[in-house]
Short mmCIF file of C-alpha atoms in Angstrom, two decimals:
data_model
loop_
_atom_site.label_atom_id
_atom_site.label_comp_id
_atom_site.label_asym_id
_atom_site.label_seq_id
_atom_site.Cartn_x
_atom_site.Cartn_y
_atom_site.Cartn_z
CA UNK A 1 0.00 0.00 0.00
CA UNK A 2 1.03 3.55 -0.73
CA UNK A 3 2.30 5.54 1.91
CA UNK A 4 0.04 8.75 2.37
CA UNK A 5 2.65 11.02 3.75
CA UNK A 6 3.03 12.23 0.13
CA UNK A 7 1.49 11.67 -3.10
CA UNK A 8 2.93 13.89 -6.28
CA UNK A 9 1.92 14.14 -9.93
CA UNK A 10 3.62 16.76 -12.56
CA UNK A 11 1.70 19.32 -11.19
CA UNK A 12 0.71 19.59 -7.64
CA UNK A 13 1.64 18.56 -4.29
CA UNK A 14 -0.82 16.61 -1.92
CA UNK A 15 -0.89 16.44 1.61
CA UNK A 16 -2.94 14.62 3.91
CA UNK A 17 -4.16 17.10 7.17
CA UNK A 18 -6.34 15.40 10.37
CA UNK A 19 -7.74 13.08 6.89
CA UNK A 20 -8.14 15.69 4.36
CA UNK A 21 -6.32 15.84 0.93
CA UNK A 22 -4.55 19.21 1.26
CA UNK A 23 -3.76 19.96 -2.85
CA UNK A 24 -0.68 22.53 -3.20
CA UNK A 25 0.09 24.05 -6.67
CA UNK A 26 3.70 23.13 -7.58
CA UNK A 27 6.55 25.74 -9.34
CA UNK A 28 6.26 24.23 -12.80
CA UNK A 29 9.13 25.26 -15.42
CA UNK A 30 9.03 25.25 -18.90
CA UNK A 31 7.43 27.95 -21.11
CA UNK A 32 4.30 28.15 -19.59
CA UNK A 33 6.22 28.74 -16.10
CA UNK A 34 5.09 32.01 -16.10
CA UNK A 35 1.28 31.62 -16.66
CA UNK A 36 -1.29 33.52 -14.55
CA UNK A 37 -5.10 34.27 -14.90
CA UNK A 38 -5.59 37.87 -15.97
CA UNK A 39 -7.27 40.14 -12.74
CA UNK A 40 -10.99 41.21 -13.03
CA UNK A 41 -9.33 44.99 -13.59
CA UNK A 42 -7.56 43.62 -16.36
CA UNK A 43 -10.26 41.98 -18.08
CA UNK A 44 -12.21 45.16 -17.66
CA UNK A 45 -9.87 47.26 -19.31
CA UNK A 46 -9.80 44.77 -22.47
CA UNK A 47 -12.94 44.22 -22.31
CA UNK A 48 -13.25 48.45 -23.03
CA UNK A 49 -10.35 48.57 -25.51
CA UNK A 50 -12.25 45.66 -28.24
CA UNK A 51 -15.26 47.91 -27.39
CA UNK A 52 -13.67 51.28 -28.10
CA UNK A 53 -12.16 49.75 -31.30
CA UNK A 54 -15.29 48.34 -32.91
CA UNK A 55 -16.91 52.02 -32.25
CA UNK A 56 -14.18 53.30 -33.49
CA UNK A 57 -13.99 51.32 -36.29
CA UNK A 58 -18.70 52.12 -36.95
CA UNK A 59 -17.46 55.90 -36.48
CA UNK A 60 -14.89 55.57 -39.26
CA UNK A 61 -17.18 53.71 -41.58
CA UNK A 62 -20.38 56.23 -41.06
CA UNK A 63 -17.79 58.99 -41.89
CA UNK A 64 -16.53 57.61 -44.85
CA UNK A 65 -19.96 57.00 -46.44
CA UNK A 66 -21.00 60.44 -44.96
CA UNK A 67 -18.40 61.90 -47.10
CA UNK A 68 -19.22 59.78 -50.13
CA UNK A 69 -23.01 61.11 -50.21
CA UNK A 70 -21.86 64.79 -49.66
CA UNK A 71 -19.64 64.33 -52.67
CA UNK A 72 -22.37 62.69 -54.72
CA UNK A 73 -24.19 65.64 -53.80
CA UNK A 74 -22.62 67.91 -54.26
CA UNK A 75 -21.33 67.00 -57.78
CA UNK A 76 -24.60 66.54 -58.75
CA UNK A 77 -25.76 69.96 -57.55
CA UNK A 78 -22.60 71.45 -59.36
CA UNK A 79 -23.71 69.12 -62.24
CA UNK A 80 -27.14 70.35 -62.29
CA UNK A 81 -28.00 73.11 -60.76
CA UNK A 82 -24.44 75.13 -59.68
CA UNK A 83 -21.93 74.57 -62.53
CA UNK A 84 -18.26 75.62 -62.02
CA UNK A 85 -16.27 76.48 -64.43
CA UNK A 86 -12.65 77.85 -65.16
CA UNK A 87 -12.13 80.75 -67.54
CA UNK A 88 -9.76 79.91 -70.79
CA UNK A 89 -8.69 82.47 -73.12
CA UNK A 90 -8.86 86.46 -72.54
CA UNK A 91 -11.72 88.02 -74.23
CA UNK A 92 -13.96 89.08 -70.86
CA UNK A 93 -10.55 90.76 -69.54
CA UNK A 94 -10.31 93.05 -67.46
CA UNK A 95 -13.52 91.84 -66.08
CA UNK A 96 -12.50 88.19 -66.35
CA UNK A 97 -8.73 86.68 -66.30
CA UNK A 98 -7.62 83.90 -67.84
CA UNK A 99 -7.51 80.82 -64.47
CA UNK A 100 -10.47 82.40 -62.98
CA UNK A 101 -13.06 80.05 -61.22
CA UNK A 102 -16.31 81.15 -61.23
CA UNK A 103 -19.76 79.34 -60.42
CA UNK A 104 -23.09 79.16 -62.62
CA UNK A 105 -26.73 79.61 -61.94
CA UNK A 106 -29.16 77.81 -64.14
CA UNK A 107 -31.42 80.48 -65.19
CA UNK A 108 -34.19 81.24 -67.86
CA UNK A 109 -34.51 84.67 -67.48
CA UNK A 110 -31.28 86.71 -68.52
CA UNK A 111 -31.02 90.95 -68.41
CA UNK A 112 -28.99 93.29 -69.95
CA UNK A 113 -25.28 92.80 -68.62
CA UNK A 114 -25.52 89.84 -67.54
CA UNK A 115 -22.35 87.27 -68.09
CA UNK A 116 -23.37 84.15 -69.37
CA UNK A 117 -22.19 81.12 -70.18
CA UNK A 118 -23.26 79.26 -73.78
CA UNK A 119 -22.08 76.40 -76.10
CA UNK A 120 -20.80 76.35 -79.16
CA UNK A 121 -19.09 74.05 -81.35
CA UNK A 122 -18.50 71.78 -78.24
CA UNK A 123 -16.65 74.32 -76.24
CA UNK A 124 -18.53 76.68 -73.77
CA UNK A 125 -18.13 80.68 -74.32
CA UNK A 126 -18.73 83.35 -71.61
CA UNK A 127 -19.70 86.47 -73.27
CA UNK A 128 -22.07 89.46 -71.38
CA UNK A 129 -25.22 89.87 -72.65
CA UNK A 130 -25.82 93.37 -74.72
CA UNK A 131 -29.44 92.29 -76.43
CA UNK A 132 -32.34 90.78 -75.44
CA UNK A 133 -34.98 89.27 -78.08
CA UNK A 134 -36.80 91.65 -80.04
CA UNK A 135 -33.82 94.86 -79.28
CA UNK A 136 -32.16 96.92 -82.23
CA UNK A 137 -28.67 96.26 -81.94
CA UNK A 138 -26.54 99.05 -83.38
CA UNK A 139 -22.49 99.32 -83.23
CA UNK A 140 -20.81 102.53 -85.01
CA UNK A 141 -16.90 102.47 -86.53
CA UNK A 142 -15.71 103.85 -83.22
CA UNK A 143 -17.53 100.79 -81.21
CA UNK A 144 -20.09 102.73 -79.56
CA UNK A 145 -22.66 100.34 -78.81
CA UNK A 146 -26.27 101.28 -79.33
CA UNK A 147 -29.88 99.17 -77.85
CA UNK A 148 -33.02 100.61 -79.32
CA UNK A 149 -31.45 103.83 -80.56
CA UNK A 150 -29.66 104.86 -76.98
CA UNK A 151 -25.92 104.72 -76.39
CA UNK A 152 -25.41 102.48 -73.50
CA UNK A 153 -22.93 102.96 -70.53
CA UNK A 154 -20.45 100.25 -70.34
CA UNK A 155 -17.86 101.13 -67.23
CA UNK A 156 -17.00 97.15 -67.58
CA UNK A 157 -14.55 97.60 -70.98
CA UNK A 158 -10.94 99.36 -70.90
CA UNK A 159 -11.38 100.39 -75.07
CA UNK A 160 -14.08 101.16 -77.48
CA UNK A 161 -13.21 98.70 -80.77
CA UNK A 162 -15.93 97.32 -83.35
CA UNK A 163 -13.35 94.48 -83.52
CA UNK A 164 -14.39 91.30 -85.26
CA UNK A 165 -17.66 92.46 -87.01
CA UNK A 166 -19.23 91.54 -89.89
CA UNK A 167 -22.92 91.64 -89.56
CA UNK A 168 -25.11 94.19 -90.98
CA UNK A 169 -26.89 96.82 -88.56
CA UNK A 170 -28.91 97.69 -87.27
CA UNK A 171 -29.55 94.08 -86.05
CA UNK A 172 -32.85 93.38 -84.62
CA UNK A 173 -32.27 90.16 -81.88
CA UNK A 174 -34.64 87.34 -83.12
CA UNK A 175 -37.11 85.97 -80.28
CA UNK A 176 -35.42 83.68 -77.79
CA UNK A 177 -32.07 84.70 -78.76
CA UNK A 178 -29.66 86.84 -77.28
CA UNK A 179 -26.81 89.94 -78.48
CA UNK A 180 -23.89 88.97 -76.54
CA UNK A 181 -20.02 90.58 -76.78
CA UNK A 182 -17.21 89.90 -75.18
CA UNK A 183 -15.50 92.76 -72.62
CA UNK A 184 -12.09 93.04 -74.90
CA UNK A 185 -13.61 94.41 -77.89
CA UNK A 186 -10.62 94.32 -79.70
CA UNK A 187 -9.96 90.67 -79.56
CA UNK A 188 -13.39 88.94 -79.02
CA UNK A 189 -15.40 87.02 -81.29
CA UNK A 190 -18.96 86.96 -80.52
CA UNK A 191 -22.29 88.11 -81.15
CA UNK A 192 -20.84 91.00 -83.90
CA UNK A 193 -19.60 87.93 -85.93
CA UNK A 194 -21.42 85.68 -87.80
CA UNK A 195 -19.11 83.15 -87.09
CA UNK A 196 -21.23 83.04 -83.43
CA UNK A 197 -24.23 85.22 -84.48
CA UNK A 198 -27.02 85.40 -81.92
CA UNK A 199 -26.79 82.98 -78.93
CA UNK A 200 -30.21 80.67 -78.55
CA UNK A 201 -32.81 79.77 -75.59
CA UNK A 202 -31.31 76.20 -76.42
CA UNK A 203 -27.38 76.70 -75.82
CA UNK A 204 -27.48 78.53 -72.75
CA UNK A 205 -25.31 77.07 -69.76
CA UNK A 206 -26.18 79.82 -66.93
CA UNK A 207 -25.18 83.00 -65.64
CA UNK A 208 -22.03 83.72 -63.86
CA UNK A 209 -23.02 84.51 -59.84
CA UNK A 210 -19.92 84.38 -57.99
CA UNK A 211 -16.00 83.88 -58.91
CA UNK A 212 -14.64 81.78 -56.48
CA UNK A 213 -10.72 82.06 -57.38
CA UNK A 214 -8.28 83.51 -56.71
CA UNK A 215 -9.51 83.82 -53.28
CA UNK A 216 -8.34 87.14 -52.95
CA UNK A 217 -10.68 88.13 -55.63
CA UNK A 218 -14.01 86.22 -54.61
CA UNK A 219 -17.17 88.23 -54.79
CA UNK A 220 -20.46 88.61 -56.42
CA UNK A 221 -21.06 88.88 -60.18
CA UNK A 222 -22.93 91.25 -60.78
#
């Protein structure tokens, strides 16, 4: 028969007390030597950093299909209703520089001085608007402009030129079209040409509201 004094097995030590098994853990080597059970604080704290990552990880995902909708949004409001567009070439100077951002308005109802925005041959013009349908469009040698008979003031242009002109006036502006001329007289082809002639109801883009850039510059078109 076994003596009881002491029984061992690999991992603990038992000892027999007024009849009872007494179990005592044992110092076990090896790589697992240094094992312990993680304290309730501990498993707290973990428990709050997987939680803090998978919000972390919700907040990250709302916000990056937050930002996707606001750019859908947004380009389709630019698309459709707010175009923006960058100005190439110099013919609205000083008014308009070459690089200049500026956005559009979708609008049916254009006035006198307006800057606008058209198409033509697949490239998109910005001239300002000198005629509305049914005006008599006049221009004299020295580039005086006249609508229905009356010089008009134009503070906008640096020099008077009839520039690139070769259609016959007076002009009377057929219904649903427009007169339009660029702000460098000299250089511009629009409207006086009949290269461009008239600009129509149906190849209007919208009128310039605001330029945009450079930001020192931004402000209301008026």
């Amino acid at each position: 028969m076994q003596n009881n004094e002491e029984i061992k097995d690999i991992r603990a030590t038992e000892e027999v007390v007024d009849g009872k098994i007494i179990v005592e853990p044992e110092e076990i080597e090896g790589e697992n030597a240094d094992f312990s059970f993680p304290t309730e604080a501990a498993l707290e704290a973990e428990i709050k950093r997987e939680a803090y990552k998978r919000r972390y990880k919700r907040i990250i995902k709302s916000t990056v299909y937050g930002l996707i909708v606001v750019a859908a949004v947004a380009v389709l409001i630019a698309t459709l209703v707010f175009p923006v567009m960058q100005i190439a070439g110099t013919s609205m100077e000083p008014t308009l520089e070459e690089g200049d951002i500026v956005v559009l308005v979708k609008s049916s109802k254009l006035e006198r001085g307006d800057l606008c925005a058209f198409s033509y041959s697949n490239k998109i013009l910005i001239k300002r608007v000198i005629g509305l349908p049914g005006d008599k469009i006049s221009i004299d040698a020295e580039g005086n402009v006249y609508v229905n008979d009356k010089l008009i003031d134009e503070p906008y242009i640096t020099e008077k030129a009839l520039g690139e002109c070769d259609v016959e006036f007076p002009l009377h502006v057929p219904e649903n079209q427009y007169f339009m001329m660029g702000d460098q007289r000299e250089t511009s082809i629009d409207s006086r040409s009949t290269v461009i002639g008239c600009v129509t109801d149906d190849q209007l883009v919208g009128r310039l509201m605001l330029k945009i850039w450079p930001l020192s510059q931004m402000e209301i078109i008026d």
